[in-house]
mmCIF file of C-alpha atoms in Angstrom:
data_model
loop_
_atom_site.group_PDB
_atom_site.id
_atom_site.type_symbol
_atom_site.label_atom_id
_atom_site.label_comp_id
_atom_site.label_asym_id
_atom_site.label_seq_id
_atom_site.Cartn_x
_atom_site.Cartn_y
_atom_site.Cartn_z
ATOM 1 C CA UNK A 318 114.035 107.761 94.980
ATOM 2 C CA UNK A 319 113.651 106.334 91.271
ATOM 3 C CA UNK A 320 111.566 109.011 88.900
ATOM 4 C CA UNK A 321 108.660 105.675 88.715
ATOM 5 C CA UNK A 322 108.328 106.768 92.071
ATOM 6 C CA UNK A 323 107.872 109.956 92.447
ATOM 7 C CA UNK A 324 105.801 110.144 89.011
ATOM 8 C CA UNK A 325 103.326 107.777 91.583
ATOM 9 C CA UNK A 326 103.213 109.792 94.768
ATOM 10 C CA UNK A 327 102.835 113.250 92.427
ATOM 11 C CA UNK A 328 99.600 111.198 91.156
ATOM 12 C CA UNK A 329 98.173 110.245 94.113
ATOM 13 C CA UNK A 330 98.608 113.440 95.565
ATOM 14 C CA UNK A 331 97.098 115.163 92.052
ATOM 15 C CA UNK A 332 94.263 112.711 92.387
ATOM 16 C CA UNK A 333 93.575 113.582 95.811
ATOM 17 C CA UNK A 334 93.201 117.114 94.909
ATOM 18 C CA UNK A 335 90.669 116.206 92.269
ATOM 19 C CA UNK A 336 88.566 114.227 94.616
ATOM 20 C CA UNK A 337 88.465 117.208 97.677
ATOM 21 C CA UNK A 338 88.046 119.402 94.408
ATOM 22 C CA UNK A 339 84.680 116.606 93.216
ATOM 23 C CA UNK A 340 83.306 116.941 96.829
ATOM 24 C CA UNK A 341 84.986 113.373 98.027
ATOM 25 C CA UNK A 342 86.263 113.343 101.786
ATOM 26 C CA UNK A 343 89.583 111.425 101.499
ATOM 27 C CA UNK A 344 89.834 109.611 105.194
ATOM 28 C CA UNK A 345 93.283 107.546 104.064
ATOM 29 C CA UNK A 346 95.754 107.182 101.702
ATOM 30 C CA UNK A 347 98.108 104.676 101.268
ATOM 31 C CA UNK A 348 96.784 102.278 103.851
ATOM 32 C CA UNK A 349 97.826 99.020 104.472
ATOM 33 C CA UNK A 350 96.851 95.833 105.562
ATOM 34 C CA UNK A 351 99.604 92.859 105.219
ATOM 35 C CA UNK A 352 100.936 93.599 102.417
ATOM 36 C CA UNK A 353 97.913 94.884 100.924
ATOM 37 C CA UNK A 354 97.435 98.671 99.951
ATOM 38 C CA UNK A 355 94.840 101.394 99.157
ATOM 39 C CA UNK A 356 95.846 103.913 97.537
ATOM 40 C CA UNK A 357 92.943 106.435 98.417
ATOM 41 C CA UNK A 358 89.707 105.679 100.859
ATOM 42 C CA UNK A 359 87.320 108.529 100.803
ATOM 43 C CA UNK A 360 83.185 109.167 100.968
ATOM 44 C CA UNK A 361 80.999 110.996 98.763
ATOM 45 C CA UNK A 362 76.997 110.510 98.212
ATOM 46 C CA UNK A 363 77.031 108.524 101.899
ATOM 47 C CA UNK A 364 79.146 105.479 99.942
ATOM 48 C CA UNK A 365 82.687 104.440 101.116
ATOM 49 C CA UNK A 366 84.694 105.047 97.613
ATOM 50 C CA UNK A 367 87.734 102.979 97.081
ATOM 51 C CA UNK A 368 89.993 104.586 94.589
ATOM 52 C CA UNK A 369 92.955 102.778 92.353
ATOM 53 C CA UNK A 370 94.989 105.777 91.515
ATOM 54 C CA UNK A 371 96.931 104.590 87.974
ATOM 55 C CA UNK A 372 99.843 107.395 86.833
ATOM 56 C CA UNK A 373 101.656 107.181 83.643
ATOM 57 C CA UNK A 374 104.090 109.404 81.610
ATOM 58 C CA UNK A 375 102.892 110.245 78.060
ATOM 59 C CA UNK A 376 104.958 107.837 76.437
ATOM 60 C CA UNK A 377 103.219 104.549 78.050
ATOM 61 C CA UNK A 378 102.933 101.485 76.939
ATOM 62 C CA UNK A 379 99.928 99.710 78.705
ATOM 63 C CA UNK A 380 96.844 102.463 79.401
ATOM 64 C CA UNK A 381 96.908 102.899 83.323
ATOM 65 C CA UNK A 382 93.353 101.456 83.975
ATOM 66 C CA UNK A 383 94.202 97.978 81.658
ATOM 67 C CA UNK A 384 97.242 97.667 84.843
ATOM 68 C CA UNK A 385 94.006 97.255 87.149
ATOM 69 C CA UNK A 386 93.831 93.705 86.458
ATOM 70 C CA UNK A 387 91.845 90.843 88.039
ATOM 71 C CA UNK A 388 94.832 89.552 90.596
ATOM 72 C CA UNK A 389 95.115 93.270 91.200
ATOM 73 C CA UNK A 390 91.046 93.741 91.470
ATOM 74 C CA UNK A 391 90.995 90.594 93.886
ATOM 75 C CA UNK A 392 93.968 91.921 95.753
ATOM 76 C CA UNK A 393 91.795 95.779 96.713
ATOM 77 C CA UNK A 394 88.499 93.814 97.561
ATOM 78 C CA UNK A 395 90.585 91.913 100.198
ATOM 79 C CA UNK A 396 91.968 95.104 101.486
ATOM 80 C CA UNK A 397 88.437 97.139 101.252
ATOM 81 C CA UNK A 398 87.213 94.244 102.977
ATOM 82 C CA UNK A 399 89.911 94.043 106.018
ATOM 83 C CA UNK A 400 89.231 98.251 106.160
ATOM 84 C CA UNK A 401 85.332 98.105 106.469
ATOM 85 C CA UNK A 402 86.172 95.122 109.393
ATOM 86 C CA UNK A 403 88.871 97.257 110.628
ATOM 87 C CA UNK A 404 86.602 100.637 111.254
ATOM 88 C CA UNK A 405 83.395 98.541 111.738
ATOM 89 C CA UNK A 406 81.741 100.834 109.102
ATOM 90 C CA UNK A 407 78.370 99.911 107.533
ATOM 91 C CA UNK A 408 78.291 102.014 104.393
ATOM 92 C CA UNK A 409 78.053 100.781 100.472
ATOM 93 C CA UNK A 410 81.492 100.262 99.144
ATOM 94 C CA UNK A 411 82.543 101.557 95.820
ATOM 95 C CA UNK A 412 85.067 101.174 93.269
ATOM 96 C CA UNK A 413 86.489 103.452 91.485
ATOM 97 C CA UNK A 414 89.958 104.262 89.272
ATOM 98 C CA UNK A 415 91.090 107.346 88.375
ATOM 99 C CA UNK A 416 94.171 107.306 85.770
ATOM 100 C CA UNK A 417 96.665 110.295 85.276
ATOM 101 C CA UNK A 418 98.962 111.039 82.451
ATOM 102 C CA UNK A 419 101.702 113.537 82.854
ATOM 103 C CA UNK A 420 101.562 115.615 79.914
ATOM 104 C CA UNK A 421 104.136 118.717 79.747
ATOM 105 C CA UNK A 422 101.226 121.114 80.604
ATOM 106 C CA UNK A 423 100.357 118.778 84.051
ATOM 107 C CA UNK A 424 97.866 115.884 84.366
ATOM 108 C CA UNK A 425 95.550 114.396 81.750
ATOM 109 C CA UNK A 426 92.890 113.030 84.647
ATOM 110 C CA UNK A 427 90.125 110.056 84.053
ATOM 111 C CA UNK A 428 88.118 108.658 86.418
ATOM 112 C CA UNK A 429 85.646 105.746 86.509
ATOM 113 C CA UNK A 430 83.021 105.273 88.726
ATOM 114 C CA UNK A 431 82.214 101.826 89.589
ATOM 115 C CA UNK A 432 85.178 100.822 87.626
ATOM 116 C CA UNK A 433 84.346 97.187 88.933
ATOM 117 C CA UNK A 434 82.597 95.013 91.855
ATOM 118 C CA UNK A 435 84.127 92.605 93.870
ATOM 119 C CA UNK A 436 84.218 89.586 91.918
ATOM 120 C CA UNK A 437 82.413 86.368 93.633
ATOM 121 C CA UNK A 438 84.398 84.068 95.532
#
């Protein structure tokens, strides 16, 4: 498996430990729909979270939450969308991103909250 690769799934699985750690429930990770992914879907404060996890290595050239663009924004709202269908849930959605870089002592962790809405059609 390439190192970009692995560098991804160590994130998600770092950011996953931050969430249980922030009192989230994770409920999936990775989940498809078409050819649609998201990368973590958790709760926390009775709201469905969606969360774009964003990994870099220190020597980056693009910040991880500026790759969180708006064909990539439209492309999660789809797939949050299919997901609240797909479970029937009735629960506020939210969207959040939370960015590692790997630093030689671990993981430099951000995350934003309501990191953006689902844009209008």
């Amino acid at each position: 498996m390439a190192e970009g690769n692995n560098l991804g799934k160590d994130g998600e699985a770092a950011a996953r430990e931050y969430l249980v750690r922030k009192g989230y429930t994770v409920l999936r990770s990775n989940w498809h729909w078409h050819h649609y992914e998201l990368d973590i879907v958790a709760t926390h404060d009775g709201q469905l979270v969606v969360v774009e996890v964003k990994t870099r290595s220190e020597d980056y050239l693009v910040s991880p939450e500026e790759a969180v663009d708006n064909k990539k924004i439209r492309r999660i709202v789809t797939a949050a969308d299919a997901y609240v269908r797909c479970f029937n849930l009735d629960l506020p959605v939210r969207f959040d991103i939370v960015t590692l870089v790997k630093t030689s002592e671990g993981y430099k962790i951000d995350h934003l909250d309501d990191a953006f809405y689902a844009p209008c059609r």
